[in-house]
Short mmCIF file of C-alpha atoms and ligand atoms in Angstrom, two decimals:
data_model
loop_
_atom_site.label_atom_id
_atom_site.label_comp_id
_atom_site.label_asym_id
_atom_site.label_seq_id
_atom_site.Cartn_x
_atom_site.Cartn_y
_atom_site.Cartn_z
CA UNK A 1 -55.27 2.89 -30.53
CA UNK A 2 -52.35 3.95 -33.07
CA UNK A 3 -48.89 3.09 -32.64
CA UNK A 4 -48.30 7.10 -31.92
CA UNK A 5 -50.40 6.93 -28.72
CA UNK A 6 -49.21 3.52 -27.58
CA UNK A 7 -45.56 4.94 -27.79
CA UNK A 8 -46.71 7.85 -25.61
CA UNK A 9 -47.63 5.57 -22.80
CA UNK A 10 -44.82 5.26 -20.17
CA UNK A 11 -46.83 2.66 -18.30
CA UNK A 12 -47.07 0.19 -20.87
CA UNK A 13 -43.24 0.78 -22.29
CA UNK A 14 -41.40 1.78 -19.39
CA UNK A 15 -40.55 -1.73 -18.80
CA UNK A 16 -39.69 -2.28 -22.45
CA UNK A 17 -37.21 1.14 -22.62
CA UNK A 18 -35.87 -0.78 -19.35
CA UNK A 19 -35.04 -3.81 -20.09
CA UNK A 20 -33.39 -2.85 -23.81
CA UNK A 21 -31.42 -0.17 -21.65
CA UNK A 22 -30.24 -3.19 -19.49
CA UNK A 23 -29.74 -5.73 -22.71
CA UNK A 24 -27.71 -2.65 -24.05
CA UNK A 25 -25.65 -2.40 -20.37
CA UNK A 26 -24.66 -5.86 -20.37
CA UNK A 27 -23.52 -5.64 -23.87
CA UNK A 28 -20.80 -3.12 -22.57
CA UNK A 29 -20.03 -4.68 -19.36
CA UNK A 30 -19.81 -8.16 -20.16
CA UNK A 31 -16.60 -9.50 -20.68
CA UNK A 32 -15.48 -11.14 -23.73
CA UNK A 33 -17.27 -14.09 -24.00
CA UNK A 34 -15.24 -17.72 -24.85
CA UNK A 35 -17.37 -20.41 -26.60
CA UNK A 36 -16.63 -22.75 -23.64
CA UNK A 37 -14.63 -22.70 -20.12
CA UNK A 38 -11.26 -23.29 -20.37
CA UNK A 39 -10.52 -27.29 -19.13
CA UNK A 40 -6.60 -26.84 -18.98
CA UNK A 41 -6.82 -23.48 -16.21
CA UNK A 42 -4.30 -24.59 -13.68
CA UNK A 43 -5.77 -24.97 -10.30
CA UNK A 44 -4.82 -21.70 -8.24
CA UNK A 45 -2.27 -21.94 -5.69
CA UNK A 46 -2.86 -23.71 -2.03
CA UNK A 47 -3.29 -21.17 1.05
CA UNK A 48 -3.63 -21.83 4.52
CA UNK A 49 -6.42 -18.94 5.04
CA UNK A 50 -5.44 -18.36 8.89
CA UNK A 51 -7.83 -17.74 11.15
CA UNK A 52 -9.68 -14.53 12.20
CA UNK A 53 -8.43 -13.01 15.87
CA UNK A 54 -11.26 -12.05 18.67
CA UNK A 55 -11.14 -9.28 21.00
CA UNK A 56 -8.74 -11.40 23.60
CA UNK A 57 -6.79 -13.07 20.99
CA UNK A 58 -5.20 -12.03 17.63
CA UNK A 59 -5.96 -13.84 14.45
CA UNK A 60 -3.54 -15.60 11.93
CA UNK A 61 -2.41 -14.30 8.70
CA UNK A 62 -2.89 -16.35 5.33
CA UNK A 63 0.02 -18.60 4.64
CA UNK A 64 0.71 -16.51 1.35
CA UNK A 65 0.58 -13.05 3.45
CA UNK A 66 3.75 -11.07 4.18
CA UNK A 67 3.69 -10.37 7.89
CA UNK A 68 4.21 -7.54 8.98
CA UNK A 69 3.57 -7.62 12.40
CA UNK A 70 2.54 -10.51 14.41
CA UNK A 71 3.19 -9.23 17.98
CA UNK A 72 7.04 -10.29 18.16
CA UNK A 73 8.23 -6.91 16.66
CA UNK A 74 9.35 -4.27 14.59
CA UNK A 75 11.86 -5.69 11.87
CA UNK A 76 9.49 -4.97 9.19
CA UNK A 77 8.94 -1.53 10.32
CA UNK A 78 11.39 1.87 10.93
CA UNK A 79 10.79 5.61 11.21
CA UNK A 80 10.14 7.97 7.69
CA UNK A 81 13.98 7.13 7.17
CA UNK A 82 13.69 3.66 7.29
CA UNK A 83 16.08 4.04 11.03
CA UNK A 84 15.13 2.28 14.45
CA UNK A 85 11.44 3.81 15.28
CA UNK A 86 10.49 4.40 19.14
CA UNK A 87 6.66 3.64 18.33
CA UNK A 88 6.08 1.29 21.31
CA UNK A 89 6.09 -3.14 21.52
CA UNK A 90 4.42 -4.19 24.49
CA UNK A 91 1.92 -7.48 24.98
CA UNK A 92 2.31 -8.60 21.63
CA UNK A 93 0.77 -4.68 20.42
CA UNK A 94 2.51 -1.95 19.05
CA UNK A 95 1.36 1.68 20.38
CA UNK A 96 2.00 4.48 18.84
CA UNK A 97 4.09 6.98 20.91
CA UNK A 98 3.47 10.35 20.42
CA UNK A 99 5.58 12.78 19.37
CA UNK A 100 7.59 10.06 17.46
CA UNK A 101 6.78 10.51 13.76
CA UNK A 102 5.06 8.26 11.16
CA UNK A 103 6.21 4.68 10.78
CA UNK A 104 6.81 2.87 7.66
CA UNK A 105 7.78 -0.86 5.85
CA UNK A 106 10.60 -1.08 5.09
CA UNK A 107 9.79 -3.33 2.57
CA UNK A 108 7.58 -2.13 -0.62
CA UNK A 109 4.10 -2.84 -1.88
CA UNK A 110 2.26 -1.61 -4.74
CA UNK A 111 -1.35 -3.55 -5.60
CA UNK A 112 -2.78 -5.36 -2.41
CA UNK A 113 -4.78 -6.73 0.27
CA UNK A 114 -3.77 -5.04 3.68
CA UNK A 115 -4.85 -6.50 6.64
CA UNK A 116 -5.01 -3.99 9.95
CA UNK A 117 -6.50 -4.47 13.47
CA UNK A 118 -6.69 -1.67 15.49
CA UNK A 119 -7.82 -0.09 18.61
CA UNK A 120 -8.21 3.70 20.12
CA UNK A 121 -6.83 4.18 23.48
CA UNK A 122 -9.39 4.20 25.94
CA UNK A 123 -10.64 5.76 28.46
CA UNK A 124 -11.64 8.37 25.06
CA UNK A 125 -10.28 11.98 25.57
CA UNK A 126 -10.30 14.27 23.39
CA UNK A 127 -13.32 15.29 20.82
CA UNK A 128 -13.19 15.04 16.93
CA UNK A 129 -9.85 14.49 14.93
CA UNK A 130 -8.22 14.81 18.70
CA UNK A 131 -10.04 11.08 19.63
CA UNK A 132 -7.95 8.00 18.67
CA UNK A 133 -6.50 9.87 15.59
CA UNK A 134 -4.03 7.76 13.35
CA UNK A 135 -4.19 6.20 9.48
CA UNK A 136 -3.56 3.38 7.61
CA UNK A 137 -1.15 4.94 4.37
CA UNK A 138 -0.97 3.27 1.38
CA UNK A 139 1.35 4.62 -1.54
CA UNK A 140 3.73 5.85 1.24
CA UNK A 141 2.40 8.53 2.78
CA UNK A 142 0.13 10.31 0.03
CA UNK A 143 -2.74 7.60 0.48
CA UNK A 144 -5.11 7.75 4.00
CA UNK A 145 -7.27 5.00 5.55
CA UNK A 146 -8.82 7.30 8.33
CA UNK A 147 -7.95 5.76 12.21
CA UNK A 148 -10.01 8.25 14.56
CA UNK A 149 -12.40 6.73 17.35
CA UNK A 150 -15.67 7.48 15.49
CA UNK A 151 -17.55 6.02 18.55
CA UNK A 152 -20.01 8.65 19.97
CA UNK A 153 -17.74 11.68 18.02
CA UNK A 154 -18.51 14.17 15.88
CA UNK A 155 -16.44 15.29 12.76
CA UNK A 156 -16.58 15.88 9.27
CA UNK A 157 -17.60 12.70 7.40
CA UNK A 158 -14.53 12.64 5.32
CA UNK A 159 -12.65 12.46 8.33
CA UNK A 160 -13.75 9.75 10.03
CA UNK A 161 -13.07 6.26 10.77
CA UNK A 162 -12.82 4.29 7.42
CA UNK A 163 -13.00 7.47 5.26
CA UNK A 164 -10.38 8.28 2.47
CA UNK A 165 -9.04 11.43 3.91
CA UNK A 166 -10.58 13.98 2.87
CA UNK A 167 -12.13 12.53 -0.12
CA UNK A 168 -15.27 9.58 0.81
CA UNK A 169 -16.94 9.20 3.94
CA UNK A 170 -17.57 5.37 4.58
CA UNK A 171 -20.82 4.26 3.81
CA UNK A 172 -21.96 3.00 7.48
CA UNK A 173 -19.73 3.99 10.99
CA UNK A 174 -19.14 0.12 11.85
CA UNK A 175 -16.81 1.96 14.37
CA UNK A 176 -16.55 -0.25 17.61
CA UNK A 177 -16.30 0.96 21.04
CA UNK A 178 -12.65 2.18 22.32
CA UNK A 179 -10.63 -0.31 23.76
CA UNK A 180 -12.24 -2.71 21.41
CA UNK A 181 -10.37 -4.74 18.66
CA UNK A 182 -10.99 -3.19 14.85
CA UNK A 183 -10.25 -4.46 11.82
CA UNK A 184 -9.97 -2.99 8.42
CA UNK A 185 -9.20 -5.02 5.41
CA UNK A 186 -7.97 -2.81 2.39
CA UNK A 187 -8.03 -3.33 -1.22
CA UNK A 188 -5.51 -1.28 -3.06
CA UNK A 189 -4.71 -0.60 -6.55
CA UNK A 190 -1.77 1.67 -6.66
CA UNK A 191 -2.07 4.41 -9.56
CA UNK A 192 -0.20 4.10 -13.16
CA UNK A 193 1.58 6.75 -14.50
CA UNK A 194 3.11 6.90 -17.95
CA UNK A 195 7.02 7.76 -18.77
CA UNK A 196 6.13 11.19 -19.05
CA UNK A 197 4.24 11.12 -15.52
CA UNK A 198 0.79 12.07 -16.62
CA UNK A 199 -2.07 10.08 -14.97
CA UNK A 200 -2.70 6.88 -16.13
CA UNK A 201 -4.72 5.04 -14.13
CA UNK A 202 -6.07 6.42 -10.54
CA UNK A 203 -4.88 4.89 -7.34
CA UNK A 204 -8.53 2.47 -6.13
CA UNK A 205 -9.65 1.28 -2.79
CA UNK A 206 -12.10 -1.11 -1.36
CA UNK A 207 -12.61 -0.90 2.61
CA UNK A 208 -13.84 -3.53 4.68
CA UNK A 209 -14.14 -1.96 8.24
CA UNK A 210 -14.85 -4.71 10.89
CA UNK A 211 -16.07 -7.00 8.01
CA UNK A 212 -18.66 -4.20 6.29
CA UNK A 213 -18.06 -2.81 3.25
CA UNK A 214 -17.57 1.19 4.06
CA UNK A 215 -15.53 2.23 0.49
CA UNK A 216 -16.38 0.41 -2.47
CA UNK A 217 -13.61 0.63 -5.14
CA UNK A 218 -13.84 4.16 -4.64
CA UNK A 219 -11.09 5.97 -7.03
CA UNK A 220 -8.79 8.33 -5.52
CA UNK A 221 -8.60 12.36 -6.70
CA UNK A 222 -4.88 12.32 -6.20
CA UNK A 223 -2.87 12.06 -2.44
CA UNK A 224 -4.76 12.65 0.94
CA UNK A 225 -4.94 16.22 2.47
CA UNK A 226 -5.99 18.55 5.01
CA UNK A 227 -7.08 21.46 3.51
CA UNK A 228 -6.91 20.90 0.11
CA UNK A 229 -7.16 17.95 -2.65
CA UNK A 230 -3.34 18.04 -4.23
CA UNK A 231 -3.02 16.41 -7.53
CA UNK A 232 -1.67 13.09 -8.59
CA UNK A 233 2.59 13.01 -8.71
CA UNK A 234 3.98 10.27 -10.99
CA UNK A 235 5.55 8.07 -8.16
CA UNK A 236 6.42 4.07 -8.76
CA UNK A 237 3.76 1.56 -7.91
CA UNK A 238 5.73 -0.03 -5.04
CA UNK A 239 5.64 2.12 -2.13
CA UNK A 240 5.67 1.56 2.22
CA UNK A 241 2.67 1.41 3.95
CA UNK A 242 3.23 3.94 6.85
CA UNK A 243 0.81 4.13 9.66
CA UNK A 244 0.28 8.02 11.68
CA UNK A 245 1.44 9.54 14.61
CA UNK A 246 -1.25 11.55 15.15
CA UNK A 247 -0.58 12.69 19.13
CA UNK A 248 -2.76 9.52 20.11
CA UNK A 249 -1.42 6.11 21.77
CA UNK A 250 -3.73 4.07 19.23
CA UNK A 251 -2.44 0.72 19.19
CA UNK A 252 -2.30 -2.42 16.78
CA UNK A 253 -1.77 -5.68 15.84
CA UNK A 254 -1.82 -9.01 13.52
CA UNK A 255 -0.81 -6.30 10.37
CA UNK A 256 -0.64 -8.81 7.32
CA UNK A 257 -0.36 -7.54 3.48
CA UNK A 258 -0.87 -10.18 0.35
CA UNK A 259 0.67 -8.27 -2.96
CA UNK A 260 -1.71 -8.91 -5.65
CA UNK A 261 -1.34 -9.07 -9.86
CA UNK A 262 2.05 -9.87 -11.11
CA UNK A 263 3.97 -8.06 -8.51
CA UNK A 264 7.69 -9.09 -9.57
CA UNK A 265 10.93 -8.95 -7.37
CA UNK A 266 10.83 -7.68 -3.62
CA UNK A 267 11.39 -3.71 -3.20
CA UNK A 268 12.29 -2.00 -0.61
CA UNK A 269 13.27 1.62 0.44
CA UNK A 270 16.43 1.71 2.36
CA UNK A 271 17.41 4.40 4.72
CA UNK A 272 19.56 7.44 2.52
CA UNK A 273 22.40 6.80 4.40
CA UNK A 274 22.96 3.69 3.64
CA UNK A 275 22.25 4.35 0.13
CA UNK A 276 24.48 7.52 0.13
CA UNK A 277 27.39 4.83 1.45
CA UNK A 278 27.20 3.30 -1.41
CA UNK A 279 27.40 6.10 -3.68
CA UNK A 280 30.90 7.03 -5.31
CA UNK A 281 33.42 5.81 -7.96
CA UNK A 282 34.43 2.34 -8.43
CA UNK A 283 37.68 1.12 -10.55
CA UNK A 284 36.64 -0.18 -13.68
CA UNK A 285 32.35 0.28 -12.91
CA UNK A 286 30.07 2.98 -13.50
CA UNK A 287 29.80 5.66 -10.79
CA UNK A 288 26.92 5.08 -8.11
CA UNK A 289 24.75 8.23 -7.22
CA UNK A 290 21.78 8.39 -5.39
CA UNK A 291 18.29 9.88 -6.51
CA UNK A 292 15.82 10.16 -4.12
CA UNK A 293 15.04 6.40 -2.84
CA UNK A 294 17.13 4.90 -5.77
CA UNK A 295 20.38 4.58 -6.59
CA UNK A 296 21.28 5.40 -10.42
CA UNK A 297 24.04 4.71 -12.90
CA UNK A 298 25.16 5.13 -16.39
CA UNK A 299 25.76 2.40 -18.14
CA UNK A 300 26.75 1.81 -22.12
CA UNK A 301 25.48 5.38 -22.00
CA UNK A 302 22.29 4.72 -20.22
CA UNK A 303 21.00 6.33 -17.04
CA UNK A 304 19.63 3.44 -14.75
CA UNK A 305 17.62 3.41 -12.22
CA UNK A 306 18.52 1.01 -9.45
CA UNK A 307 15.92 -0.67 -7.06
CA UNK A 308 16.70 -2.08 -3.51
CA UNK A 309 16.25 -5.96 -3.35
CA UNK A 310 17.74 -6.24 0.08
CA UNK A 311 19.96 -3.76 1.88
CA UNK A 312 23.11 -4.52 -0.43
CA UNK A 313 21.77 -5.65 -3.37
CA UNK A 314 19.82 -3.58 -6.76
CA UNK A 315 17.97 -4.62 -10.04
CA UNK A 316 17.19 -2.29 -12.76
CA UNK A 317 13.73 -2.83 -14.20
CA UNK A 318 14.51 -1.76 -17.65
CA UNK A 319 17.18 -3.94 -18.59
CA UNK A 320 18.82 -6.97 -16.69
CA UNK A 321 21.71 -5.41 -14.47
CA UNK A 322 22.01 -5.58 -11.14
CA UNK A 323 24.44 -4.78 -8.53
CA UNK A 324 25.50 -5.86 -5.10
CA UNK A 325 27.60 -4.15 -2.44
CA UNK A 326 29.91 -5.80 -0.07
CA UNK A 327 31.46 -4.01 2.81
CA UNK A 328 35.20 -3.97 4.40
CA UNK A 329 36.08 -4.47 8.19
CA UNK A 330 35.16 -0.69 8.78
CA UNK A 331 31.51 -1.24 7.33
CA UNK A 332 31.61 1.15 4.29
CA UNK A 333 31.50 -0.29 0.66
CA UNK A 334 34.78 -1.36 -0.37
CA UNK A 335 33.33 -3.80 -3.10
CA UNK A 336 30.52 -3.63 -6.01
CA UNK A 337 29.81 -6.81 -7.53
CA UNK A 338 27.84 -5.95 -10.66
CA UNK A 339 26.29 -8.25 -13.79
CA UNK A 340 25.27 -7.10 -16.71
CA UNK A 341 22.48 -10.38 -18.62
CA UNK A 342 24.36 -13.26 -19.09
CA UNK A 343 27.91 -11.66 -19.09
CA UNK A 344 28.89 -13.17 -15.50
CA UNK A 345 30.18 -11.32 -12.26
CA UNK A 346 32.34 -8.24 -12.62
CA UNK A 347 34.17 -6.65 -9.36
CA UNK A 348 34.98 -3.20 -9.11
CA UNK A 349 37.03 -2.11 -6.50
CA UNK A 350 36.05 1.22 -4.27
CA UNK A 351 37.79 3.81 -5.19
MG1 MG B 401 -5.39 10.30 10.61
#
């Protein structure tokens, strides 16, 4: 036999073409690879890990997790505007009432592990998207986590329990019976844009729907949709999660989130009039206007972009300035306390 004809045989180098093709795929996966392990790693941080719930009792969150709700109430939560939602508390569950818009943190997150337990109403009425409809938003409201009582009920794959809206199906229906305790577990990379907003990065998820994996880092086309798949919009990495009022009283509980990566100072997006009360001229300070969810100012000639820390107080991320409001007797800003580095408190009177 000459080399020509063995080289025609799959049989014999099938194997061979394989395992070069996998020597060749490890070479580009592989990290880069250090001579020896690293002694002087610190040890990670402590956590408590909490303890998972069962149908008659709710679980606890991990002693790092911000809670968001733990059956006591809604401080972390408010309507779209950030105001006083009417989404119902009762038994240590919140219920979504209908007819009373999307909810939302009021707090912030960008990259994450989300913690949700859920349950569709029960007895099940309705058929399709019109059983136990309601999502789990990351990014604010451009990023869906399907809620819909996929027990026994037909719809389009995309569109049910533990899809991305419109985009992925899961990859099993671990959907449990209505009335039943759910639990998704979410891992979320938010997207990266650059300065000039194009793309950078695509927003990721990883679903865990009542501990089976249904998405598996699946990378998002751009914001969730109905009809049609709307491109990305440059939008910053912290953003609420929102759940949906989707006509149906689908209730939850123990909601926990753990902000992954590097993820700086706190963030949150205050209601606009609250921001608009802050907005105006102050004696000797730079004017305060408002731009969308941020308040902006020009300082030494610079337009900054200001970023609620709490609801009187904002940090610009591109340089260190930050400001702080302080109301008179009749509630409105009569005071901003601003700092520019290490050149100490200056007050500026309302004007
Ligand atoms: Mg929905």
């Amino acid at each position: 036999m000459n080399p020509t004809s063995m080289n025609a045989d799959p049989k014999i180098h099938a194997p061979v073409a394989l395992l070069a093709l996998t020597y060749i795929c490890q070479l580009h996966a592989a990290p880069p690879s250090p001579t020896s392990h690293d002694r002087n790693t610190p040890p990670p941080p402590f956590v408590d890990p909490g303890y998972p719930g069962t149908q008659e009792k709710a679980g606890k969150a991990p002693s790092d997790a911000v809670v968001l709700f733990d059956g006591t109430g809604l401080a972390q939560w408010g309507d779209m505007d950030g105001k006083p939602t009417k989404w119902i508390v009762r038994d240590g569950v919140m219920e979504c009432a209908k007819g009373s818009g999307y909810i939302r943190t009021l707090q912030n997150f960008g990259d994450c592990q989300l913690h949700v337990e859920w349950a569709a109403p029960t007895p099940a009425e309705g058929k399709g998207q019109g059983r136990g409809n309601s999502g789990v938003f990351l990014g604010g409201t451009r990023y869906e986590v399907q809620v819909l009582d996929s027990y026994n009920n037909k719809t389009y794959a995309d569109g049910s329990a533990a899809s991305i809206y419109g985009q992925y199906a899961p990859l099993v229906n671990a959907t449990r019976p209505p009335g039943q305790w759910q639990t998704y577990d979410i891992l979320y990379t938010a997207p990266r844009f650059e300065l000039d907003g194009q793309l950078q990065s695509p927003a990721r998820m990883t679903v865990f729907h009542n501990g089976v994996v249904v998405q598996n880092n699946v990378e998002l086309t751009g914001p969730s949709g109905w009809i049609d798949r709307a491109p990305y919009l440059p939008h910053p990495v912290k953003q609420p999660i929102a759940f949906q009022d989707h006509g149906n009283p689908v209730r939850f509980r123990n909601v926990w989130v753990r902000e992954l990566g590097n993820p700086g100072r706190k963030e949150y997006t205050l209601a606009k009039d609250l921001l608009d009360s802050y907005c105006g001229k102050y004696e000797g300070g730079p004017e305060i206007r408002r731009d969308g969810n941020n308040l902006t100012a020009e300082v030494a000639g610079a337009k900054l972009t200001f970023f609620a820390e709490s609801p009187t107080t904002f940090f610009a991320k591109t340089t260190d300035v930050q400001l702080e409001f302080k109301t008179g007797a009749d509630g409105q800003a009569a005071e901003m306390v601003w700092t520019v580095g290490n050149e100490g408190e200056k007050r500026a009177r309302r004007k």
